PDB file of C-alpha atoms in Angstrom:
ATOM      1  CA  MET A 211      73.825 -57.155-102.385  1.00 58.00           C
ATOM      2  CA  ILE A 212      74.642 -58.980-105.607  1.00 64.00           C
ATOM      3  CA  TRP A 213      77.315 -56.391-106.381  1.00 58.00           C
ATOM      4  CA  VAL A 214      78.712 -56.748-102.854  1.00 60.00           C
ATOM      5  CA  THR A 215      78.748 -60.536-103.225  1.00 61.00           C
ATOM      6  CA  TRP A 216      80.713 -60.186-106.464  1.00 62.00           C
ATOM      7  CA  ARG A 217      83.181 -57.769-104.860  1.00 65.00           C
ATOM      8  CA  GLN A 218      83.779 -60.017-101.864  1.00 68.00           C
ATOM      9  CA  HIS A 219      84.023 -63.309-103.740  1.00 70.00           C
ATOM     10  CA  ARG A 220      85.352 -62.329-107.132  1.00 77.00           C
ATOM     11  CA  ALA A 221      88.708 -63.979-106.420  1.00 82.00           C
ATOM     12  CA  GLN A 222      87.111 -67.420-105.957  1.00 83.00           C
ATOM     13  CA  ILE A 223      84.810 -66.863-108.930  1.00 86.00           C
ATOM     14  CA  LEU A 224      87.571 -65.746-111.289  1.00 89.00           C
ATOM     15  CA  VAL A 225      89.944 -68.511-110.206  1.00 89.00           C
ATOM     16  CA  THR A 226      87.230 -71.131-110.752  1.00 90.00           C
ATOM     17  CA  VAL A 227      86.324 -69.700-114.164  1.00 91.00           C
ATOM     18  CA  GLY A 228      90.011 -69.639-115.076  1.00 92.00           C
ATOM     19  CA  PHE A 229      90.423 -73.241-113.921  1.00 89.00           C
ATOM     20  CA  LEU A 230      87.463 -74.411-115.989  1.00 91.00           C
ATOM     21  CA  ALA A 231      88.726 -72.467-119.015  1.00 93.00           C
ATOM     22  CA  LEU A 232      92.209 -73.985-118.671  1.00 90.00           C
ATOM     23  CA  LEU A 233      90.696 -77.425-118.241  1.00 87.00           C
ATOM     24  CA  GLY A 234      88.557 -76.875-121.328  1.00 88.00           C
ATOM     25  CA  VAL A 235      91.610 -75.955-123.390  1.00 89.00           C
ATOM     26  CA  LEU A 236      93.426 -79.052-122.117  1.00 84.00           C
ATOM     27  CA  LEU A 237      90.484 -81.286-122.965  1.00 83.00           C
ATOM     28  CA  LEU A 238      89.964 -79.744-126.385  1.00 84.00           C
ATOM     29  CA  GLY A 239      93.635 -79.996-127.285  1.00 84.00           C
ATOM     30  CA  SER A 240      93.969 -83.602-126.130  1.00 79.00           C
ATOM     31  CA  ALA A 241      90.713 -84.601-127.856  1.00 79.00           C
ATOM     32  CA  VAL A 242      91.774 -83.094-131.195  1.00 81.00           C
ATOM     33  CA  GLU A 243      95.194 -84.712-131.008  1.00 79.00           C
ATOM     34  CA  ALA A 244      93.734 -88.049-129.921  1.00 76.00           C
ATOM     35  CA  SER A 245      91.202 -87.966-132.764  1.00 77.00           C
ATOM     36  CA  ARG A 246      94.024 -87.573-135.248  1.00 79.00           C
ATOM     37  CA  TYR A 247      95.985 -90.349-133.589  1.00 75.00           C
ATOM     38  CA  VAL A 248      92.990 -92.705-133.711  1.00 71.00           C
ATOM     39  CA  ALA A 249      92.299 -91.827-137.357  1.00 71.00           C
ATOM     40  CA  GLU A 250      95.897 -92.667-138.269  1.00 70.00           C
ATOM     41  CA  HIS A 251      96.334 -95.825-136.178  1.00 68.00           C
ATOM     42  CA  ALA A 252      92.856 -97.371-135.800  1.00 66.00           C
ATOM     43  CA  PRO A 253      92.577-100.776-137.550  1.00 66.00           C
ATOM     44  CA  PRO A 254      89.465-101.494-139.651  1.00 65.00           C
ATOM     45  CA  GLY A 255      86.410-102.361-137.569  1.00 60.00           C
ATOM     46  CA  CYS A 256      87.337-100.252-134.549  1.00 65.00           C
ATOM     47  CA  PRO A 257      85.800 -99.466-132.170  1.00 57.00           C
ATOM     48  CA  GLY A 258      84.798-103.064-131.608  1.00 57.00           C
ATOM     49  CA  PRO A 259      85.675-106.295-129.800  1.00 56.00           C
ATOM     50  CA  ALA A 260      88.759-107.089-131.893  1.00 57.00           C
ATOM     51  CA  VAL A 261      92.086-107.535-130.116  1.00 59.00           C
ATOM     52  CA  ALA A 262      93.606-104.774-132.225  1.00 60.00           C
ATOM     53  CA  CYS A 263      90.965-102.348-130.927  1.00 65.00           C
ATOM     54  CA  GLY A 264      91.945-103.243-127.376  1.00 64.00           C
ATOM     55  CA  ASP A 265      95.578-102.623-128.244  1.00 69.00           C
ATOM     56  CA  LEU A 266      94.633 -99.194-129.569  1.00 68.00           C
ATOM     57  CA  ALA A 267      92.823 -98.386-126.318  1.00 68.00           C
ATOM     58  CA  VAL A 268      95.916 -99.431-124.340  1.00 71.00           C
ATOM     59  CA  ALA A 269      98.101 -97.241-126.531  1.00 72.00           C
ATOM     60  CA  LEU A 270      95.791 -94.275-125.944  1.00 71.00           C
ATOM     61  CA  GLY A 271      95.901 -94.911-122.206  1.00 69.00           C
ATOM     62  CA  GLN A 272      99.699 -94.877-122.206  1.00 73.00           C
ATOM     63  CA  ARG A 273      99.863 -91.811-124.441  1.00 73.00           C
ATOM     64  CA  TYR A 274      97.533 -89.777-122.233  1.00 72.00           C
ATOM     65  CA  ASP A 275      98.397 -91.255-118.845  1.00 71.00           C
ATOM     66  CA  ALA A 276      99.023 -87.817-117.310  1.00 72.00           C
ATOM     67  CA  ILE A 277      95.555 -86.567-118.321  1.00 75.00           C
ATOM     68  CA  TYR A 278      93.944 -89.768-117.051  1.00 72.00           C
ATOM     69  CA  SER A 279      95.743 -89.294-113.722  1.00 74.00           C
ATOM     70  CA  VAL A 280      94.342 -85.776-113.381  1.00 75.00           C
ATOM     71  CA  PHE A 281      90.815 -87.039-113.943  1.00 77.00           C
ATOM     72  CA  GLY A 282      91.374 -89.928-111.578  1.00 77.00           C
ATOM     73  CA  TRP A 283      91.613 -87.445-108.696  1.00 84.00           C
ATOM     74  CA  MET A 284      89.134 -84.871-110.016  1.00 87.00           C
ATOM     75  CA  PRO A 285      85.918 -86.440-108.600  1.00 89.00           C
ATOM     76  CA  LEU A 286      87.259 -85.994-105.051  1.00 90.00           C
ATOM     77  CA  VAL A 287      89.522 -82.964-105.416  1.00 91.00           C
ATOM     78  CA  ALA A 288      87.126 -80.657-107.297  1.00 93.00           C
ATOM     79  CA  PRO A 289      84.270 -80.736-104.715  1.00 94.00           C
ATOM     80  CA  ALA A 290      86.774 -80.490-101.860  1.00 94.00           C
ATOM     81  CA  LEU A 291      88.295 -77.349-103.387  1.00 93.00           C
ATOM     82  CA  ILE A 292      84.868 -75.803-103.944  1.00 94.00           C
ATOM     83  CA  GLY A 293      83.906 -76.443-100.330  1.00 94.00           C
ATOM     84  CA  ALA A 294      87.247 -75.198 -99.018  1.00 93.00           C
ATOM     85  CA  PHE A 295      87.530 -72.002-101.076  1.00 92.00           C
ATOM     86  CA  TRP A 296      83.886 -71.107-101.724  1.00 92.00           C
ATOM     87  CA  GLY A 297      82.019 -72.433 -98.687  1.00 90.00           C
ATOM     88  CA  ALA A 298      84.449 -72.250 -95.763  1.00 91.00           C
ATOM     89  CA  PRO A 299      85.389 -68.547 -96.165  1.00 90.00           C
ATOM     90  CA  LEU A 300      81.790 -67.419 -96.711  1.00 87.00           C
ATOM     91  CA  LEU A 301      81.079 -67.069 -92.976  1.00 84.00           C
ATOM     92  CA  GLY A 302      84.317 -68.309 -91.456  1.00 82.00           C
ATOM     93  CA  ARG A 303      86.268 -65.335 -92.797  1.00 80.00           C
ATOM     94  CA  GLU A 304      83.617 -62.886 -91.587  1.00 76.00           C
ATOM     95  CA  TYR A 305      83.920 -64.249 -88.056  1.00 77.00           C
ATOM     96  CA  GLU A 306      87.696 -64.552 -88.234  1.00 79.00           C
ATOM     97  CA  ARG A 307      88.251 -60.960 -89.300  1.00 72.00           C
ATOM     98  CA  GLY A 308      85.386 -59.519 -87.279  1.00 68.00           C
ATOM     99  CA  THR A 309      83.836 -57.901 -90.366  1.00 66.00           C
ATOM    100  CA  TYR A 310      80.460 -59.467 -89.577  1.00 59.00           C
ATOM    101  CA  ARG A 311      79.990 -56.762 -86.918  1.00 61.00           C
ATOM    102  CA  LEU A 312      79.939 -54.154 -89.660  1.00 60.00           C
ATOM    103  CA  ALA A 313      78.237 -56.200 -92.393  1.00 60.00           C
ATOM    104  CA  TRP A 314      75.327 -57.237 -90.176  1.00 60.00           C
ATOM    105  CA  THR A 315      74.613 -53.819 -88.674  1.00 60.00           C
ATOM    106  CA  GLN A 316      73.869 -52.081 -91.989  1.00 65.00           C
ATOM    107  CA  SER A 317      70.440 -51.452 -93.487  1.00 64.00           C
ATOM    108  CA  VAL A 318      70.403 -54.913 -95.084  1.00 66.00           C
ATOM    109  CA  PRO A 319      68.991 -57.526 -92.631  1.00 73.00           C
ATOM    110  CA  VAL A 320      71.144 -60.542 -91.826  1.00 76.00           C
ATOM    111  CA  TRP A 321      68.657 -62.988 -93.340  1.00 76.00           C
ATOM    112  CA  ARG A 322      68.699 -61.100 -96.626  1.00 77.00           C
ATOM    113  CA  TRP A 323      72.498 -60.929 -96.568  1.00 77.00           C
ATOM    114  CA  LEU A 324      72.589 -64.710 -96.134  1.00 82.00           C
ATOM    115  CA  ALA A 325      69.892 -65.386 -98.721  1.00 83.00           C
ATOM    116  CA  VAL A 326      71.636 -63.413-101.462  1.00 83.00           C
ATOM    117  CA  LYS A 327      75.062 -64.826-100.675  1.00 85.00           C
ATOM    118  CA  LEU A 328      73.914 -68.437-100.536  1.00 90.00           C
ATOM    119  CA  SER A 329      71.660 -68.224-103.602  1.00 90.00           C
ATOM    120  CA  VAL A 330      74.123 -66.388-105.847  1.00 89.00           C
ATOM    121  CA  LEU A 331      77.162 -68.440-104.891  1.00 91.00           C
ATOM    122  CA  GLY A 332      75.148 -71.668-104.813  1.00 92.00           C
ATOM    123  CA  ALA A 333      73.878 -71.010-108.342  1.00 93.00           C
ATOM    124  CA  GLY A 334      77.428 -70.309-109.467  1.00 93.00           C
ATOM    125  CA  VAL A 335      78.625 -73.579-107.959  1.00 95.00           C
ATOM    126  CA  VAL A 336      75.874 -75.574-109.679  1.00 96.00           C
ATOM    127  CA  ALA A 337      76.605 -73.884-113.019  1.00 95.00           C
ATOM    128  CA  GLY A 338      80.305 -74.669-112.685  1.00 94.00           C
ATOM    129  CA  GLY A 339      79.584 -78.313-111.912  1.00 95.00           C
ATOM    130  CA  LEU A 340      77.293 -78.658-114.920  1.00 95.00           C
ATOM    131  CA  LEU A 341      79.885 -77.028-117.170  1.00 95.00           C
ATOM    132  CA  LEU A 342      82.520 -79.488-115.979  1.00 93.00           C
ATOM    133  CA  SER A 343      80.131 -82.371-116.632  1.00 93.00           C
ATOM    134  CA  LEU A 344      79.465 -81.134-120.163  1.00 92.00           C
ATOM    135  CA  MET A 345      83.169 -80.843-120.964  1.00 90.00           C
ATOM    136  CA  VAL A 346      83.966 -84.305-119.637  1.00 89.00           C
ATOM    137  CA  SER A 347      80.985 -85.851-121.449  1.00 86.00           C
ATOM    138  CA  LEU A 348      82.176 -84.392-124.752  1.00 85.00           C
ATOM    139  CA  TRP A 349      85.787 -85.374-124.132  1.00 83.00           C
ATOM    140  CA  ARG A 350      85.537 -88.994-123.017  1.00 78.00           C
ATOM    141  CA  PRO A 351      84.024 -90.598-126.159  1.00 76.00           C
ATOM    142  CA  VAL A 352      87.183 -89.720-128.085  1.00 71.00           C
ATOM    143  CA  PHE A 353      89.126 -92.077-125.828  1.00 61.00           C
ATOM    144  CA  ARG A 354      86.494 -94.594-124.770  1.00 57.00           C
ATOM    145  CA  ALA A 355      84.478 -95.196-127.952  1.00 52.00           C
ATOM    146  CA  GLY A 356      83.036 -98.692-127.892  1.00 45.00           C
ATOM    147  CA  ILE A 357      84.362 -99.503-124.400  1.00 49.00           C
ATOM    148  CA  ASP A 358      82.724 -96.783-122.357  1.00 54.00           C
ATOM    149  CA  SER A 359      82.489 -97.281-118.584  1.00 69.00           C
ATOM    150  CA  THR A 360      80.429 -94.267-117.608  1.00 82.00           C
ATOM    151  CA  PHE A 361      78.211 -96.265-115.236  1.00 86.00           C
ATOM    152  CA  GLY A 362      80.491 -99.020-114.002  1.00 83.00           C
ATOM    153  CA  ASN A 363      83.385 -96.696-113.173  1.00 82.00           C
ATOM    154  CA  ILE A 364      82.387 -94.767-110.019  1.00 86.00           C
ATOM    155  CA  GLY A 365      84.969 -92.037-110.606  1.00 85.00           C
ATOM    156  CA  VAL A 366      83.672 -91.345-114.109  1.00 85.00           C
ATOM    157  CA  PHE A 367      80.069 -91.604-112.897  1.00 90.00           C
ATOM    158  CA  ASN A 368      80.752 -88.747-110.461  1.00 91.00           C
ATOM    159  CA  MET A 369      82.122 -86.573-113.290  1.00 91.00           C
ATOM    160  CA  VAL A 370      79.219 -86.722-115.739  1.00 91.00           C
ATOM    161  CA  GLY A 371      75.480 -86.052-115.728  1.00 93.00           C
ATOM    162  CA  VAL A 372      74.225 -84.030-112.764  1.00 96.00           C
ATOM    163  CA  GLU A 373      76.681 -85.530-110.282  1.00 95.00           C
ATOM    164  CA  PRO A 374      79.349 -82.768-110.392  1.00 95.00           C
ATOM    165  CA  ALA A 375      76.740 -80.070-109.747  1.00 96.00           C
ATOM    166  CA  ALA A 376      75.269 -82.032-106.816  1.00 97.00           C
ATOM    167  CA  TRP A 377      78.677 -82.734-105.286  1.00 97.00           C
ATOM    168  CA  TRP A 378      79.852 -79.138-105.685  1.00 96.00           C
ATOM    169  CA  LEU A 379      76.675 -77.824-104.058  1.00 97.00           C
ATOM    170  CA  TYR A 380      77.020 -80.293-101.191  1.00 97.00           C
ATOM    171  CA  ALA A 381      80.660 -79.328-100.587  1.00 96.00           C
ATOM    172  CA  PHE A 382      79.738 -75.639-100.685  1.00 96.00           C
ATOM    173  CA  ALA A 383      76.982 -76.125 -98.083  1.00 96.00           C
ATOM    174  CA  LEU A 384      79.275 -78.237 -95.905  1.00 96.00           C
ATOM    175  CA  GLY A 385      81.962 -75.554 -96.042  1.00 95.00           C
ATOM    176  CA  THR A 386      79.451 -72.856 -95.137  1.00 94.00           C
ATOM    177  CA  LEU A 387      78.296 -74.785 -92.078  1.00 95.00           C
ATOM    178  CA  ALA A 388      81.894 -75.565 -91.087  1.00 94.00           C
ATOM    179  CA  GLY A 389      82.659 -71.836 -91.175  1.00 91.00           C
ATOM    180  CA  THR A 390      79.861 -71.147 -88.684  1.00 91.00           C
ATOM    181  CA  LEU A 391      81.002 -73.984 -86.417  1.00 90.00           C
ATOM    182  CA  PHE A 392      84.706 -73.116 -86.200  1.00 90.00           C
ATOM    183  CA  ARG A 393      84.462 -69.389 -86.972  1.00 88.00           C
ATOM    184  CA  ARG A 394      87.856 -69.784 -88.618  1.00 89.00           C
ATOM    185  CA  THR A 395      88.669 -70.556 -92.220  1.00 89.00           C
ATOM    186  CA  MET A 396      91.486 -73.113 -92.007  1.00 92.00           C
ATOM    187  CA  PRO A 397      89.765 -75.593 -89.642  1.00 92.00           C
ATOM    188  CA  ALA A 398      86.609 -75.274 -91.765  1.00 93.00           C
ATOM    189  CA  MET A 399      88.618 -76.127 -94.897  1.00 93.00           C
ATOM    190  CA  ALA A 400      90.032 -79.232 -93.217  1.00 94.00           C
ATOM    191  CA  LEU A 401      86.544 -80.363 -92.192  1.00 94.00           C
ATOM    192  CA  VAL A 402      85.279 -79.946 -95.752  1.00 95.00           C
ATOM    193  CA  VAL A 403      88.034 -82.107 -97.237  1.00 94.00           C
ATOM    194  CA  ALA A 404      87.436 -84.853 -94.681  1.00 95.00           C
ATOM    195  CA  GLY A 405      83.651 -84.550 -94.961  1.00 95.00           C
ATOM    196  CA  VAL A 406      83.606 -84.841 -98.754  1.00 95.00           C
ATOM    197  CA  ALA A 407      85.864 -87.906 -98.643  1.00 94.00           C
ATOM    198  CA  VAL A 408      83.733 -89.623 -95.988  1.00 96.00           C
ATOM    199  CA  THR A 409      80.483 -88.791 -97.789  1.00 96.00           C
ATOM    200  CA  MET A 410      81.813 -90.079-101.104  1.00 94.00           C
ATOM    201  CA  PHE A 411      82.845 -93.367 -99.502  1.00 94.00           C
ATOM    202  CA  ALA A 412      79.479 -93.676 -97.726  1.00 95.00           C
ATOM    203  CA  LEU A 413      77.474 -93.102-100.923  1.00 95.00           C
ATOM    204  CA  PHE A 414      79.692 -95.549-102.776  1.00 91.00           C
ATOM    205  CA  GLN A 415      78.697 -98.202-100.239  1.00 91.00           C
ATOM    206  CA  LEU A 416      75.059 -97.115-100.329  1.00 93.00           C
ATOM    207  CA  SER A 417      74.741 -97.008-104.125  1.00 92.00           C
ATOM    208  CA  ASP A 418      74.230-100.776-104.392  1.00 90.00           C
ATOM    209  CA  TYR A 419      70.846-100.265-102.716  1.00 92.00           C
ATOM    210  CA  TYR A 420      69.521 -97.558-105.037  1.00 94.00           C
ATOM    211  CA  ALA A 421      67.666-100.337-106.877  1.00 94.00           C
ATOM    212  CA  GLU A 422      67.127-104.077-106.641  1.00 94.00           C
ATOM    213  CA  PRO A 423      70.112-105.731-108.378  1.00 94.00           C
ATOM    214  CA  ALA A 424      69.473-107.742-111.516  1.00 94.00           C
ATOM    215  CA  ARG A 425      70.529-111.394-111.441  1.00 92.00           C
ATOM    216  CA  THR A 426      71.911-113.606-114.162  1.00 91.00           C
ATOM    217  CA  GLU A 427      73.452-117.063-114.192  1.00 90.00           C
ATOM    218  CA  LEU A 428      76.544-117.750-116.289  1.00 87.00           C
ATOM    219  CA  SER A 429      77.432-121.273-117.374  1.00 84.00           C
ATOM    220  CA  GLY A 430      80.669-120.767-119.300  1.00 78.00           C
ATOM    221  CA  ALA A 431      82.403-117.701-117.837  1.00 76.00           C
ATOM    222  CA  VAL A 432      82.553-115.655-114.657  1.00 75.00           C
ATOM    223  CA  LEU A 433      82.474-112.247-116.347  1.00 77.00           C
ATOM    224  CA  LEU A 434      79.500-110.288-117.636  1.00 79.00           C
ATOM    225  CA  ASP A 435      79.426-109.440-121.329  1.00 75.00           C
ATOM    226  CA  ASP A 436      78.756-105.775-120.539  1.00 78.00           C
ATOM    227  CA  PRO A 437      81.876-104.112-119.056  1.00 75.00           C
ATOM    228  CA  ASP A 438      79.823-101.059-118.055  1.00 83.00           C
ATOM    229  CA  ALA A 439      77.599-102.986-115.621  1.00 89.00           C
ATOM    230  CA  ARG A 440      78.087-102.312-111.915  1.00 91.00           C
ATOM    231  CA  LEU A 441      78.814-105.553-110.060  1.00 90.00           C
ATOM    232  CA  VAL A 442      77.156-105.981-106.666  1.00 91.00           C
ATOM    233  CA  SER A 443      77.993-109.564-105.667  1.00 91.00           C
ATOM    234  CA  ALA A 444      78.473-113.045-107.098  1.00 91.00           C
ATOM    235  CA  ALA A 445      78.166-116.650-105.943  1.00 91.00           C
ATOM    236  CA  TRP A 446      78.461-120.176-107.272  1.00 91.00           C
ATOM    237  CA  VAL A 447      75.235-122.131-107.773  1.00 91.00           C
ATOM    238  CA  GLU A 448      75.426-125.840-107.052  1.00 89.00           C
ATOM    239  CA  PRO A 449      73.588-128.323-109.323  1.00 88.00           C
ATOM    240  CA  SER A 450      70.949-128.541-106.574  1.00 86.00           C
ATOM    241  CA  GLY A 451      70.294-124.806-106.926  1.00 87.00           C
ATOM    242  CA  ARG A 452      71.892-123.698-103.636  1.00 90.00           C
ATOM    243  CA  GLU A 453      74.142-120.637-103.765  1.00 90.00           C
ATOM    244  CA  VAL A 454      77.560-120.907-102.099  1.00 89.00           C
ATOM    245  CA  ALA A 455      80.484-118.539-101.916  1.00 84.00           C
ATOM    246  CA  GLU A 456      82.983-121.324-102.653  1.00 83.00           C
ATOM    247  CA  PRO A 457      82.216-124.897-103.792  1.00 86.00           C
ATOM    248  CA  ALA A 458      83.529-127.156-101.030  1.00 80.00           C
ATOM    249  CA  HIS A 459      83.148-130.701-102.351  1.00 78.00           C
ATOM    250  CA  SER A 460      82.984-130.241-106.097  1.00 78.00           C
ATOM    251  CA  GLY A 461      85.703-132.721-106.959  1.00 80.00           C
ATOM    252  CA  CYS A 462      87.563-130.018-108.905  1.00 83.00           C
ATOM    253  CA  PRO A 463      91.051-129.431-107.453  1.00 80.00           C
ATOM    254  CA  ARG A 464      92.180-125.838-107.274  1.00 74.00           C
ATOM    255  CA  ARG A 465      95.919-125.367-107.533  1.00 69.00           C
ATOM    256  CA  VAL A 466      97.738-122.086-107.055  1.00 65.00           C
ATOM    257  CA  ASP A 467     101.172-122.268-108.646  1.00 62.00           C
ATOM    258  CA  ALA A 468     103.518-119.328-109.037  1.00 48.00           C
ATOM    259  CA  GLY A 469     103.181-117.834-112.505  1.00 49.00           C
ATOM    260  CA  GLN A 470     100.264-120.157-113.410  1.00 57.00           C
ATOM    261  CA  SER A 471      97.504-118.916-111.106  1.00 67.00           C
ATOM    262  CA  ASP A 472      95.318-117.472-113.889  1.00 72.00           C
ATOM    263  CA  LYS A 473      95.617-120.612-115.995  1.00 75.00           C
ATOM    264  CA  ASN A 474      94.846-122.880-113.036  1.00 77.00           C
ATOM    265  CA  THR A 475      91.886-120.705-111.993  1.00 80.00           C
ATOM    266  CA  ARG A 476      90.386-120.915-115.478  1.00 82.00           C
ATOM    267  CA  ALA A 477      90.867-124.723-115.476  1.00 84.00           C
ATOM    268  CA  TRP A 478      89.157-124.940-112.064  1.00 84.00           C
ATOM    269  CA  GLN A 479      86.226-122.836-113.290  1.00 84.00           C
ATOM    270  CA  ALA A 480      85.893-124.957-116.443  1.00 86.00           C
ATOM    271  CA  CYS A 481      85.797-128.084-114.275  1.00 88.00           C
ATOM    272  CA  LEU A 482      82.982-126.602-112.160  1.00 87.00           C
ATOM    273  CA  PHE A 483      80.941-125.643-115.203  1.00 87.00           C
ATOM    274  CA  GLY A 484      81.460-129.161-116.554  1.00 86.00           C
ATOM    275  CA  LYS A 485      79.982-130.629-113.366  1.00 86.00           C
ATOM    276  CA  GLY A 486      76.828-128.531-113.638  1.00 87.00           C
ATOM    277  CA  TYR A 487      77.803-125.559-111.477  1.00 90.00           C
ATOM    278  CA  ARG A 488      76.675-122.094-112.543  1.00 90.00           C
ATOM    279  CA  TYR A 489      77.908-118.655-111.603  1.00 91.00           C
ATOM    280  CA  ALA A 490      75.265-116.194-110.326  1.00 92.00           C
ATOM    281  CA  VAL A 491      76.029-112.511-110.732  1.00 92.00           C
ATOM    282  CA  TYR A 492      74.061-109.702-109.103  1.00 94.00           C
ATOM    283  CA  TYR A 493      74.575-106.394-110.873  1.00 93.00           C
ATOM    284  CA  HIS A 494      73.102-103.090-111.969  1.00 94.00           C
ATOM    285  CA  PRO A 495      72.834-102.718-115.773  1.00 91.00           C
ATOM    286  CA  PRO A 496      73.997 -99.493-117.485  1.00 90.00           C
ATOM    287  CA  SER A 497      70.370 -98.679-118.318  1.00 91.00           C
ATOM    288  CA  ARG A 498      70.017 -97.509-114.698  1.00 93.00           C
ATOM    289  CA  PHE A 499      72.539 -94.706-115.226  1.00 93.00           C
ATOM    290  CA  TRP A 500      70.053 -91.827-114.913  1.00 94.00           C
ATOM    291  CA  ARG A 501      68.115 -93.501-112.125  1.00 95.00           C
ATOM    292  CA  PHE A 502      71.304 -93.673-110.067  1.00 96.00           C
ATOM    293  CA  GLN A 503      72.315 -90.151-111.108  1.00 96.00           C
ATOM    294  CA  TRP A 504      69.068 -88.597-109.936  1.00 96.00           C
ATOM    295  CA  THR A 505      68.904 -90.734-106.791  1.00 96.00           C
ATOM    296  CA  GLU A 506      72.347 -89.662-105.655  1.00 96.00           C
ATOM    297  CA  ALA A 507      71.807 -86.063-106.745  1.00 96.00           C
ATOM    298  CA  THR A 508      68.583 -85.964-104.703  1.00 97.00           C
ATOM    299  CA  ILE A 509      70.380 -87.283-101.613  1.00 97.00           C
ATOM    300  CA  LEU A 510      73.128 -84.680-101.993  1.00 97.00           C
ATOM    301  CA  THR A 511      70.658 -81.868-102.667  1.00 97.00           C
ATOM    302  CA  PHE A 512      68.613 -82.641 -99.548  1.00 97.00           C
ATOM    303  CA  ALA A 513      71.832 -82.892 -97.540  1.00 97.00           C
ATOM    304  CA  SER A 514      72.926 -79.524 -98.962  1.00 96.00           C
ATOM    305  CA  ALA A 515      69.625 -77.941 -97.979  1.00 96.00           C
ATOM    306  CA  ALA A 516      69.919 -79.357 -94.458  1.00 96.00           C
ATOM    307  CA  LEU A 517      73.515 -78.160 -94.037  1.00 96.00           C
ATOM    308  CA  GLY A 518      72.656 -74.730 -95.440  1.00 93.00           C
ATOM    309  CA  GLY A 519      69.645 -74.481 -93.162  1.00 92.00           C
ATOM    310  CA  LEU A 520      71.746 -75.299 -90.116  1.00 93.00           C
ATOM    311  CA  ALA A 521      74.310 -72.686 -91.145  1.00 91.00           C
ATOM    312  CA  VAL A 522      71.607 -70.030 -91.545  1.00 88.00           C
ATOM    313  CA  ARG A 523      69.949 -70.906 -88.239  1.00 89.00           C
ATOM    314  CA  ARG A 524      73.239 -70.806 -86.368  1.00 87.00           C
ATOM    315  CA  THR A 525      74.193 -67.493 -87.962  1.00 85.00           C
ATOM    316  CA  LEU A 526      70.835 -65.843 -87.215  1.00 82.00           C
ATOM    317  CA  ARG A 527      70.989 -66.979 -83.571  1.00 79.00           C
ATOM    318  CA  ARG A 528      74.437 -65.496 -83.141  1.00 67.00           C
ATOM    319  CA  SER A 529      73.454 -62.234 -84.796  1.00 60.00           C
ATOM    320  CA  GLY A 530      70.312 -61.867 -82.720  1.00 51.00           C
TER     321      GLY A 530
END
C-alpha cells in the first residue's frame, strides 16, 4: 500500500519537494547576499536602537521587497495549496474517475487503504511544514536582527515553530473531507481555499484569549517598548482611576490639521499626561510565543483529527 500511495501521489510529492528545494535556494541566496550587504553597510552598534540601524532595516526592506511580498502571502497560500493538491484529490479524484470501484474491491480492505493513505500523506505534510518552518527560522534573523517580530507579526508567527506543520495538516484533512462531500476535485479545492482563509481569520480573532493579557500603564508614551508584543486593547486612565476609551472633558484640545495631524496628536497626548492621565495597554508579551504556538497547534490538530474522522466515516459508509 505504501508503494501504491507513492505511485498515485508522486506528482504532488515531487512538486512539493521541488518547491521547498527552490524556496530553500532562494532563501539561502538572499541570506548570503544580505549578510554581505549588512557587513558592508551596517554602522557601528547595529543591530540596536540607533536611527542609522533603522535606516539599514528600511534599506534591506526596499532591497528585498519582492522576497518579502512572497512571504507576506505564504502563510495563507501554502496551506491552501496543500489542501487543494494533496487533500482534495485524495478521495475526490477516486470518486470523480470511478477508480474507487476497483481500488476498494481488491484484497486490501477499505479501512486499511484509508489508514495507509492518510497516515503516509499526513506524515509527509507535517514533515514539509516543519522543513518550511526551519528554513524561515534560519533565514529571518539575517534581515530582522535586533528588531524581530516573530510573535507580534501574525503572518510571521504562522510561518515559524510548529504552526506551518499544524496548518498544513489541517488543510490536508479539510481537503480530504471536501473530496468526500463533493466527490469532485475542483469544488473540493475551492472549499479548501475558502475554509483555510476563514479558519485563519477565526483563529486570529480567538488568539487574544489564549491567555489572560498582561496590563501596563504608560505615563509618557502610548507605545510599548517591546515591538514584538501582541497588542490586545488600550484605554486612557483618568486621574480618578477610571478607564475610558477617549477622555471627554480633559481640557486638552485635540486639533486635526492637514499635514500636522501627527504633531497635534502628540501635543494632545502630552497634555493628557501632564494632567495626570495614564495610558493602559493590554498585551501579550513575546515570552508567550511557545504557549500560543502549542495552543493553536493543538486546536488545529484536534480539528484535523475530527475532519479526517468524518472523511473516513463517510467513505466507509459509502463503500459498505
